[in-house]
Amino acid sequence: MTIKALLNPRSVAVLGASERASVGRGMVEALERIGFDGAIYPINPKYTSVAGRNCYASLRELPHPPDVVSFCIRNDGVLENLRAAADHGARAAVIYDGGFAEIGHDGERLQAEIAGICREAGMSLCGPNCMGVLNPPARSTTFKQEVRNPQALIGNVALISQSGSVAASLLADLRRFGFSLVVSSGNEAVNDTASYIDFVVDDPSTKVIATFTESVRNPDRYIAALDRAADKGKPVVVLKVGRSERVRAAITGHTGGLAGESRVFSEILKAHRAIEVEDLDEFTEVLAVCQGRRWPTGNGINVVTTSGGQAELILDVATSAGIPLRPLPTATREAVERDVGRISGDGNPLDAWGRGDFRSTMPQALRLLSDNPATDAVVFCSSDSVDNQALGRPGREEDYARLFAEAAAKSTKPHYFMSMRPGVMHSGQIRVLAEAGVAVIGGTRQGLGAIGRLARWNTPLSPARATKAAPSPDLATQRRTIHEYDAKRILAGFGLPVTRESFVTSLPETIAAATTIGYPVVLKVVADDIPHKSEHGLVAVGLGDERALVAAFDEMQRGVAALGTPIAGYLVQEMITDGVEVFAGVSRDPHFGLIIAFGLGGVGVEVLRDFALRPVPLRDGDAEAMIGETRGAALLGAFRGRPAADKAALAQCLYALSDFAAANSDGVQEVDLNPIKARTKGCVIVDALIVPRQPQGRAE
Ligand code: ADP
Ligand code: MG
């Protein structure tokens, strides 16, 4: 429980405090400026006093063990002093200097040593390679920046950033929100983002949690922290770097961690109700939206503007960003045309300039939109303004803001005041609106996108599918792969639709099976050690009669002999001549466990990388959404006289695959259903492969 000593200390020892201008002296002054009312202990053998305070020669001389030691010294002095701090009973430490895991081998060893000291002593540690901790409401700091205006820092955003400069950038703009806690966590040698999230979930001053993350240290703990935050009604906004290969390579050298496959990570965030954003603009807009007194409960956004051109631009940008702005329903349209003026376009965005008497038309327009049952959020966007404008009547900006605040007060729905560009805003307007509990947002893509993100966060997830099925005993095996025939029997047991087929070992059996199944048939080799049969010419499709079957059998026998790999036998299978080839599969992410994938077969997966991912188990609605979000999904619809594929059957197939994977979560390494034929009615798995998890990988 020493994390409290780190984040909300009652005493701070400043190691390396000095009379000269230095980080150490700065830290003492920062503590004074922020109004810290606990004990401050400057430590430096060269001084008897620093900034008018008694200065101690070493940690051992302190009258009491400090809550936290702020290491304002270089990395070569860290080990020795950390040991002294641990011996003297310090509860926590902040190490700012770099030269640890981020520089490679030697640094990693040093970092492991400091982590070991802390773990053994039960100390919390922020860093190394970080800027420290700032707690504005508690008026404490170990953050490596001067404090100029402590009051302005206070707010409800808890920021946990692995990058110190990102933290400093966000702290530079306090116009719309302040901070309940800021942790620049650096290399996270001991305390990690998950532990900080866990702390602020219970912190009454924190309303929203913002994280800038390079790598997740402990996936299980991280997910547990996200779940706890969601349960407590605190959104976790996640900006994760490492979406591109080149950035991932840089991160390994930077914070000394590994950034996992970013698409898997995105799905994990969604499944645990975190809000993922792609850049700092989106990040700050979500934090701004959270400042509103009311939060959106759906994505029915209605925008009001003061000009037609602006309305058109907003609609264009929103459309290309995938933000739905649904047209006004007829009743609202008619009311607007009657009370406000003629509508150009379909009323969303609504140009409410009307007859030019904006003071009366705007409140009317806002009321009508708020009354529309399909409206979840009302957004007002007039021309952008900034402080000290050169043009326009002074006070005009605040007037607009007041008009809007009055409308918001009369409504039960959240209202947002939006500028056309992110970051461009007028402090007078922010003041008026903040008092009214109305959030100020900026930029169509970022601002409206943020409303949509918070609305989605505010919508409960559909329940995850519960598995009733017992694990399949066939997966407890030493086999490296389970071949098509056995895999299909196992999967069929979980309700997955498979081809009609017979396992055979001789030519007479082969001929008999084909007669029963009916021509045309497919002939394949069945062997654990040949997972990709057609690579070796061991799949013969479209065999129309017995003559063709016999010829294929003979050739396949020769092929098997040439290959020299032992086989189990052959498979005679119905030939599926219709349907679109799709694939579904399960794979095990090293950090986040089983992931289910769906995509179009062939080039769709391999070349275009067009596939959808979700963690196992699926939630209700996931399968349909996965099918819908692949670009290739269009090929499943009806076109050029071809009827549409049975997407409902395909979705059922994905759910059954999820059930299988969930029931066998410990025993599955990989499943490959490639292809599945999506037919006009139903779908059928044509090829299957299961890779069991090797015993050493399994949980005890
Ligand atoms: P591989 O082990 O090489 O993946 P498959 O069993 O998937 O072998 O067969 C290769 C291809 O042959 C499939 O992708 C599919 O296009 C076609 N195919 C295989 N079996 C059938 C079948 N029963 N009906 C129709 N086409 C089939
Ligand atoms: Mg295949």
Coordinates of N, CA, C and O and ligand atoms in Angstrom, one line a residue, residues 484 488 499 522 524 530-535 539 541 573-577 581 674-675 677 686-688, ligand 1:
E484 N -7.4 -32.4 -40.6 CA -8.8 -32.0 -41.0 C -9.9 -32.9 -40.5 O -10.9 -32.4 -40.0
K488 N -12.5 -31.7 -37.8 CA -14.0 -31.4 -38.1 C -14.9 -32.2 -37.2 O -16.0 -31.7 -36.8
T499 N -18.5 -30.4 -43.9 CA -18.8 -31.1 -45.1 C -19.2 -32.6 -44.8 O -18.6 -33.2 -43.8
V522 N -14.4 -34.6 -53.6 CA -13.1 -34.1 -53.4 C -12.3 -35.2 -52.7 O -12.9 -35.9 -51.9
K524 N -8.7 -35.9 -50.6 CA -7.6 -35.3 -49.9 C -6.9 -36.3 -49.0 O -7.4 -37.3 -48.6
I530 N 0.9 -33.0 -42.5 CA 0.8 -32.2 -43.7 C -0.4 -31.2 -43.5 O -1.5 -31.4 -44.0
P531 N -0.2 -30.1 -42.8 CA -1.3 -29.2 -42.5 C -1.7 -28.4 -43.7 O -2.9 -28.0 -43.7
H532 N -0.8 -28.2 -44.7 CA -1.2 -27.5 -45.9 C -1.2 -28.4 -47.1 O -0.1 -28.5 -47.7
K533 N -2.3 -29.1 -47.3 CA -2.3 -30.2 -48.2 C -2.0 -29.8 -49.7 O -1.3 -30.5 -50.4
S534 N -2.7 -28.7 -50.1 CA -2.6 -28.4 -51.5 C -1.2 -27.9 -51.9 O -0.9 -28.0 -53.1
E535 N -0.4 -27.5 -50.9 CA 0.9 -27.1 -51.2 C 1.7 -28.3 -51.8 O 2.7 -28.1 -52.6
V539 N -4.7 -32.3 -52.7 CA -6.1 -32.1 -52.7 C -6.6 -32.2 -54.2 O -6.0 -31.5 -55.1
V541 N -9.9 -31.7 -56.4 CA -11.3 -31.2 -56.3 C -12.1 -31.5 -57.7 O -11.5 -31.8 -58.7
Q573 N -14.9 -36.4 -49.9 CA -15.7 -35.3 -49.4 C -16.7 -34.8 -50.4 O -16.3 -34.8 -51.6
E574 N -17.8 -34.4 -50.0 CA -18.7 -33.7 -51.0 C -18.0 -32.5 -51.5 O -17.3 -31.8 -50.8
M575 N -18.3 -32.2 -52.8 CA -17.7 -31.0 -53.4 C -18.7 -29.9 -53.3 O -19.9 -30.0 -53.8
I576 N -18.3 -28.8 -52.7 CA -19.2 -27.7 -52.6 C -18.9 -26.7 -53.8 O -17.9 -26.1 -53.8
T577 N -19.9 -26.7 -54.7 CA -19.6 -25.9 -55.9 C -20.0 -24.5 -55.8 O -19.7 -23.6 -56.6
E581 N -15.9 -18.1 -50.6 CA -15.0 -18.6 -49.6 C -14.5 -17.6 -48.6 O -14.0 -16.5 -48.9
N674 N -10.4 -22.8 -43.1 CA -10.0 -22.1 -44.3 C -10.0 -23.0 -45.5 O -9.1 -23.8 -45.7
P675 N -11.0 -23.0 -46.3 CA -12.1 -22.0 -46.3 C -13.4 -22.6 -45.6 O -13.5 -23.7 -45.4
K677 N -17.4 -22.2 -46.8 CA -18.2 -21.7 -48.0 C -19.4 -21.0 -47.4 O -20.2 -21.7 -46.8
V686 N -15.1 -26.3 -45.1 CA -14.6 -27.2 -46.1 C -13.2 -27.8 -45.7 O -12.9 -28.9 -46.0
D687 N -12.5 -27.0 -44.9 CA -11.2 -27.4 -44.4 C -11.0 -26.9 -43.0 O -11.4 -25.8 -42.7
A688 N -10.4 -27.7 -42.1 CA -10.2 -27.3 -40.7 C -8.9 -27.8 -40.2 O -8.4 -28.9 -40.7
Ligands
ADP1 P1 -5.2 -27.0 -47.7 O1 -4.8 -27.9 -46.7 O2 -4.2 -26.8 -48.7 O3 -5.7 -25.7 -47.1 P2 -8.0 -27.4 -48.5 O4 -8.7 -28.6 -47.9 O5 -8.3 -26.1 -48.0 O6 -6.4 -27.7 -48.4 O7 -8.2 -27.4 -50.1 C1 -7.7 -26.4 -50.9 C2 -8.7 -25.7 -51.7 O8 -9.5 -26.6 -52.4 C3 -9.7 -24.9 -50.8 O9 -9.2 -23.7 -50.4 C4 -10.9 -24.9 -51.6 O10 -10.8 -23.8 -52.5 C5 -10.9 -26.2 -52.4 N1 -11.7 -27.2 -51.7 C6 -11.2 -28.1 -50.8 N2 -12.2 -28.9 -50.4 C7 -13.3 -28.5 -51.1 C8 -14.7 -29.0 -51.1 N3 -15.1 -30.0 -50.4 N4 -15.5 -28.3 -52.0 C9 -15.1 -27.3 -52.7 N5 -13.9 -26.9 -52.7 C10 -13.0 -27.4 -52.0

